[in-house]
Amino acid sequence: MMRIRLFGEAELVDDERGRTPLSVLGTKPRQLLEILALGAGRVHGKEHLADLLWQGRPPAAATAGLESYVSVVRSRLGLGAGRGSVLATADNGYVLDRARCEVDVVTVRELHDESRLGSLSGALSAGERVDALARGELLGHEGYAPWAIEAREELEGLVARTLARGAQGALALGLPERALPLAERATALDPGDEDGWRQLMRAQWFDGAPTQALRSYSRLRAHLIEELGQEPSDETTEVYLAVLSHTSQAGAGGDHTVEIRLLLQLMRQALEGTPGARPPALDDDLSHVACRVLARG
């Protein structure tokens, strides 16, 4: 069995031949294989491949160039020849045989679908597998090639959503310690996706760190206001209020220094986003300004 990795250092892993970095192929042959791997199992016409490889400006000898690159890939990676090759000729184009070659990107797509349709334990399993597979930047060595940028944008969203669903599954199963790393990575990949933050807040709360959950809400709120000019959704705010209420009840009579600092920070953020309100420089005066705003309402 062969496996192609496109996350991190691009390489072919062959059960018989070991690991081969795709860099040994040279630029165009490597890019050709990567494009075919992104769409493994689908036939790619020669005209379409040429358009991607030469970014919409293929040379007159593009077809001959493609055939030469395919030959290089097959020979250097031991993929066989013609229609019997792992990189097979088909319908005036080429296809990477999924039955004989797994691709990490394709597996991530499948796990994303499983996380949506399966059980809670299935979502957790899918999330943890994706977390292990999608390590390192996807096709980072290809820079600003349009087809590579498109793949990165697609997979970044898929990975983040699969991780968030995995965290949700772990929480439902009473496993916050397994939810936490998945949710942390989901929010790092897509800091604007509130679902990932909700799972992170719950994981921190249920794992015994409610103050961290409050801090996560503050970070999300700051990001949304700065990037989109909007507040967190009601659903996210409900999680925050639940954590805050629990923290207040659980810590009655204890030291609330950290919580107070967080609340002051959140109050300042709220006033900064309120028309006509001018937050003071000193925290001592924040409550007076907040009371005036409330009196206006």
Coordinates of C-alpha atoms in Angstrom, one line a residue:
M1 CA 0.0 0.0 0.0
M2 CA 1.1 3.5 -0.7
R3 CA 0.3 6.7 1.1
I4 CA 0.8 10.3 0.1
R5 CA 1.2 13.0 2.7
L6 CA 0.5 16.6 1.7
F7 CA 0.4 18.1 5.2
G8 CA 3.8 19.0 6.4
E9 CA 6.7 17.7 4.2
A10 CA 5.1 16.2 1.1
E11 CA 6.1 12.6 0.7
L12 CA 5.2 9.1 -0.5
V13 CA 5.2 6.3 2.0
D14 CA 5.5 2.9 0.4
D15 CA 5.2 -0.3 2.5
E16 CA 8.0 -1.8 0.4
R17 CA 10.2 1.2 -0.6
G18 CA 9.9 3.3 2.6
R19 CA 9.6 7.1 2.5
T20 CA 10.4 9.3 -0.5
P21 CA 10.1 13.1 -0.3
L22 CA 8.2 14.4 -3.3
S23 CA 10.9 17.1 -3.7
V24 CA 13.0 14.4 -5.5
L25 CA 10.6 14.7 -8.5
G26 CA 11.4 18.3 -9.4
T27 CA 8.9 21.2 -9.3
K28 CA 6.5 20.5 -12.2
P29 CA 6.3 16.7 -11.7
R30 CA 5.8 17.2 -8.0
Q31 CA 3.0 19.7 -8.5
L32 CA 1.4 17.4 -11.0
L33 CA 1.3 14.6 -8.5
E34 CA 0.0 16.9 -5.8
I35 CA -2.8 18.1 -7.9
L36 CA -3.8 14.5 -8.8
A37 CA -3.5 13.6 -5.1
L38 CA -5.8 16.4 -4.0
G39 CA -8.5 14.9 -6.3
A40 CA -7.5 11.2 -6.0
G41 CA -9.9 8.9 -7.6
R42 CA -11.1 11.5 -10.2
V43 CA -9.9 11.8 -13.8
H44 CA -8.1 15.0 -14.5
G45 CA -8.1 16.0 -18.2
K46 CA -4.7 17.1 -19.7
E47 CA -6.1 20.5 -20.6
H48 CA -7.2 21.1 -17.0
L49 CA -3.9 19.9 -15.6
A50 CA -2.0 22.2 -17.9
D51 CA -4.1 25.1 -17.0
L52 CA -3.4 24.5 -13.3
L53 CA 0.3 23.8 -13.7
W54 CA 1.0 26.9 -15.8
Q55 CA -1.6 29.1 -14.0
G56 CA -3.8 29.7 -17.0
R57 CA -1.0 30.2 -19.5
P58 CA 0.1 26.8 -20.7
P59 CA 2.8 26.7 -23.4
A60 CA 2.2 25.2 -26.9
A61 CA 4.0 22.0 -25.9
A62 CA 2.0 21.6 -22.6
T63 CA 0.7 18.1 -23.5
A64 CA 4.1 16.8 -24.3
G65 CA 5.4 18.4 -21.0
L66 CA 2.6 16.7 -19.0
E67 CA 3.4 13.3 -20.5
S68 CA 7.1 13.8 -19.6
Y69 CA 6.2 14.7 -16.0
V70 CA 4.0 11.7 -15.6
S71 CA 6.8 9.5 -16.8
V72 CA 9.2 11.1 -14.3
V73 CA 6.7 10.5 -11.4
R74 CA 6.0 6.9 -12.4
S75 CA 9.6 5.9 -12.8
R76 CA 11.0 7.7 -9.7
L77 CA 8.3 6.5 -7.3
G78 CA 7.8 3.1 -8.8
L79 CA 4.2 3.5 -9.7
G80 CA 4.1 1.3 -12.8
A81 CA 3.2 2.3 -16.3
G82 CA 0.1 3.1 -18.5
R83 CA -3.4 2.2 -17.4
G84 CA -2.0 -0.3 -14.9
S85 CA -0.1 2.4 -13.0
V86 CA -1.0 3.8 -9.6
L87 CA -1.0 7.1 -11.6
A88 CA -3.0 5.7 -14.5
T89 CA -3.8 7.0 -18.0
A90 CA -7.5 7.5 -18.4
D91 CA -9.8 9.3 -20.9
N92 CA -7.2 11.8 -22.2
G93 CA -6.0 12.5 -18.7
Y94 CA -4.7 10.9 -15.6
V95 CA -6.1 9.6 -12.3
L96 CA -4.4 8.6 -9.0
D97 CA -5.8 5.1 -8.0
R98 CA -7.3 5.5 -4.5
A99 CA -7.5 1.7 -4.1
R100 CA -3.8 1.5 -4.1
C101 CA -2.7 4.9 -2.8
E102 CA -4.2 6.7 0.3
V103 CA -3.9 10.5 0.5
D104 CA -4.1 12.3 3.8
V105 CA -6.2 15.1 2.4
V106 CA -8.8 12.7 1.0
T107 CA -8.9 10.9 4.4
V108 CA -9.5 14.2 6.2
R109 CA -12.4 14.9 3.9
E110 CA -14.0 11.5 4.6
L111 CA -13.5 11.9 8.4
H112 CA -15.1 15.3 8.2
D113 CA -18.2 13.7 6.7
E114 CA -18.1 10.9 9.3
S115 CA -18.0 13.5 12.1
R116 CA -21.3 15.1 10.8
L117 CA -23.2 11.9 10.3
G118 CA -21.9 9.4 12.9
S119 CA -22.2 8.9 16.6
L120 CA -20.7 10.9 19.4
S121 CA -17.9 8.4 19.8
G122 CA -17.5 8.4 16.0
A123 CA -17.2 12.2 16.0
L124 CA -14.5 12.0 18.7
S125 CA -12.6 9.3 16.9
A126 CA -12.8 11.3 13.6
G127 CA -11.6 14.5 15.4
E128 CA -8.6 12.8 16.9
R129 CA -7.6 11.1 13.7
V130 CA -7.8 14.4 11.8
D131 CA -5.8 16.0 14.6
A132 CA -3.0 13.4 14.0
L133 CA -3.2 13.5 10.2
A134 CA -3.4 17.3 9.6
R135 CA -0.1 18.2 11.1
G136 CA 2.0 20.9 9.4
E137 CA 1.0 23.4 6.7
L138 CA -0.8 21.9 3.7
L139 CA 1.4 22.3 0.6
G140 CA 3.3 25.1 2.3
H141 CA 6.2 24.7 -0.2
E142 CA 3.9 25.6 -3.0
G143 CA 3.5 29.2 -1.8
Y144 CA 1.0 31.2 -3.7
A145 CA 0.0 28.7 -6.4
P146 CA -3.8 29.3 -6.8
W147 CA -4.7 25.6 -6.6
A148 CA -2.6 25.2 -3.4
I149 CA -4.2 28.3 -1.8
E150 CA -7.7 26.9 -2.7
A151 CA -6.8 23.6 -1.1
R152 CA -5.5 25.2 2.0
E153 CA -8.6 27.3 2.5
E154 CA -10.9 24.3 2.0
L155 CA -9.0 22.0 4.3
E156 CA -8.4 24.5 7.0
G157 CA -12.1 24.9 7.5
L158 CA -12.8 21.1 7.3
V159 CA -10.1 20.4 9.8
A160 CA -11.4 23.1 12.3
R161 CA -15.0 21.9 12.0
T162 CA -14.0 18.2 12.5
L163 CA -11.9 19.1 15.5
A164 CA -14.8 21.1 17.0
R165 CA -17.2 18.2 16.5
G166 CA -14.7 15.8 18.0
A167 CA -14.5 18.1 21.1
Q168 CA -18.3 18.2 21.3
G169 CA -18.4 14.4 21.2
A170 CA -15.8 14.1 23.9
L171 CA -17.8 16.5 26.1
A172 CA -21.0 14.6 25.6
L173 CA -19.2 11.4 26.6
G174 CA -17.8 13.1 29.8
L175 CA -14.2 13.4 28.5
P176 CA -13.2 17.0 28.8
E177 CA -9.5 16.1 28.9
R178 CA -9.8 14.8 25.4
A179 CA -12.0 17.6 24.2
L180 CA -9.6 20.3 25.3
P181 CA -6.7 19.8 22.8
L182 CA -9.2 19.4 19.9
A183 CA -11.0 22.6 20.8
E184 CA -7.8 24.5 21.3
R185 CA -6.5 23.6 17.9
A186 CA -9.9 24.3 16.3
T187 CA -9.9 27.8 17.6
A188 CA -6.3 28.4 16.5
L189 CA -7.1 27.3 13.0
D190 CA -10.4 29.3 12.7
P191 CA -10.5 32.0 15.3
G192 CA -13.8 33.3 13.9
D193 CA -15.7 30.1 14.3
E194 CA -17.8 30.4 17.4
D195 CA -18.6 26.7 17.7
G196 CA -15.0 25.9 18.3
W197 CA -14.8 28.5 21.0
R198 CA -18.0 27.2 22.7
Q199 CA -16.5 23.7 22.8
L200 CA -13.2 25.2 24.2
M201 CA -15.1 27.1 26.9
R202 CA -17.0 24.0 27.9
A203 CA -13.9 21.9 27.9
Q204 CA -12.0 24.3 30.1
W205 CA -15.0 24.7 32.4
F206 CA -15.6 20.9 32.8
D207 CA -11.9 20.2 33.1
G208 CA -11.8 22.4 36.2
A209 CA -10.6 25.7 34.7
P210 CA -13.6 28.0 34.6
T211 CA -11.4 31.1 34.7
Q212 CA -9.7 29.9 31.5
A213 CA -13.2 29.6 29.9
L214 CA -14.0 33.2 30.9
R215 CA -10.7 34.3 29.4
S216 CA -11.5 32.4 26.1
Y217 CA -14.8 34.3 25.9
S218 CA -12.9 37.5 26.3
R219 CA -10.5 36.6 23.5
L220 CA -13.3 35.6 21.2
R221 CA -15.2 38.7 21.8
A222 CA -12.2 40.9 21.1
H223 CA -11.5 39.1 17.9
L224 CA -15.1 39.4 16.6
I225 CA -15.3 43.1 17.4
E226 CA -12.0 43.8 15.8
E227 CA -12.4 41.7 12.7
L228 CA -16.2 41.8 12.1
G229 CA -17.5 44.6 14.3
Q230 CA -20.0 42.3 16.0
E231 CA -20.7 40.7 19.4
P232 CA -20.6 36.9 20.1
S233 CA -23.9 35.1 19.3
D234 CA -26.5 34.5 22.0
E235 CA -25.6 30.9 22.0
T236 CA -22.0 31.7 22.8
T237 CA -23.0 34.3 25.4
E238 CA -25.2 31.8 27.2
V239 CA -22.2 29.5 27.7
Y240 CA -20.2 32.4 29.1
L241 CA -23.0 33.4 31.5
A242 CA -23.4 29.7 32.6
V243 CA -19.6 29.6 33.4
L244 CA -19.8 32.9 35.1
S245 CA -22.8 31.9 37.3
H246 CA -21.2 28.6 38.2
T247 CA -17.9 30.3 39.1
S248 CA -19.6 32.8 41.3
Q249 CA -21.6 30.1 43.2
A250 CA -18.6 27.7 43.5
G251 CA -16.3 30.4 44.7
A252 CA -18.5 32.2 47.2
G253 CA -16.2 33.6 49.9
G254 CA -13.1 32.8 48.0
D255 CA -10.5 34.9 46.0
H256 CA -12.2 36.4 42.9
T257 CA -9.3 38.5 41.8
V258 CA -8.9 36.9 38.4
E259 CA -12.6 36.9 37.7
I260 CA -12.8 40.6 38.6
R261 CA -10.0 41.5 36.2
L262 CA -11.7 39.6 33.4
L263 CA -15.0 41.2 34.1
L264 CA -13.4 44.6 34.1
Q265 CA -11.8 43.8 30.7
L266 CA -15.2 42.6 29.3
M267 CA -16.9 45.8 30.7
R268 CA -14.3 47.9 28.9
Q269 CA -14.8 46.0 25.7
A270 CA -18.5 46.5 25.9
L271 CA -18.2 50.2 26.6
E272 CA -15.8 50.6 23.7
G273 CA -18.5 49.1 21.4
T274 CA -21.3 51.3 22.8
P275 CA -22.1 54.5 20.8
G276 CA -21.7 57.6 22.9
A277 CA -19.8 55.8 25.7
R278 CA -16.2 56.9 26.4
P279 CA -14.4 54.3 28.5
P280 CA -12.2 56.0 31.1
A281 CA -8.5 55.3 31.3
L282 CA -8.7 54.0 34.9
D283 CA -10.6 50.9 35.9
D284 CA -11.9 52.8 39.0
D285 CA -14.2 54.8 36.9
L286 CA -15.5 52.0 34.7
S287 CA -18.6 51.3 36.8
H288 CA -19.7 55.0 36.8
V289 CA -19.6 55.1 33.0
A290 CA -21.4 51.7 32.8
C291 CA -24.1 53.0 35.1
R292 CA -24.7 56.1 33.0
V293 CA -25.0 53.9 29.9
L294 CA -27.6 51.7 31.7
A295 CA -29.5 54.7 32.9
R296 CA -29.8 55.9 29.3
G297 CA -31.4 52.6 28.3

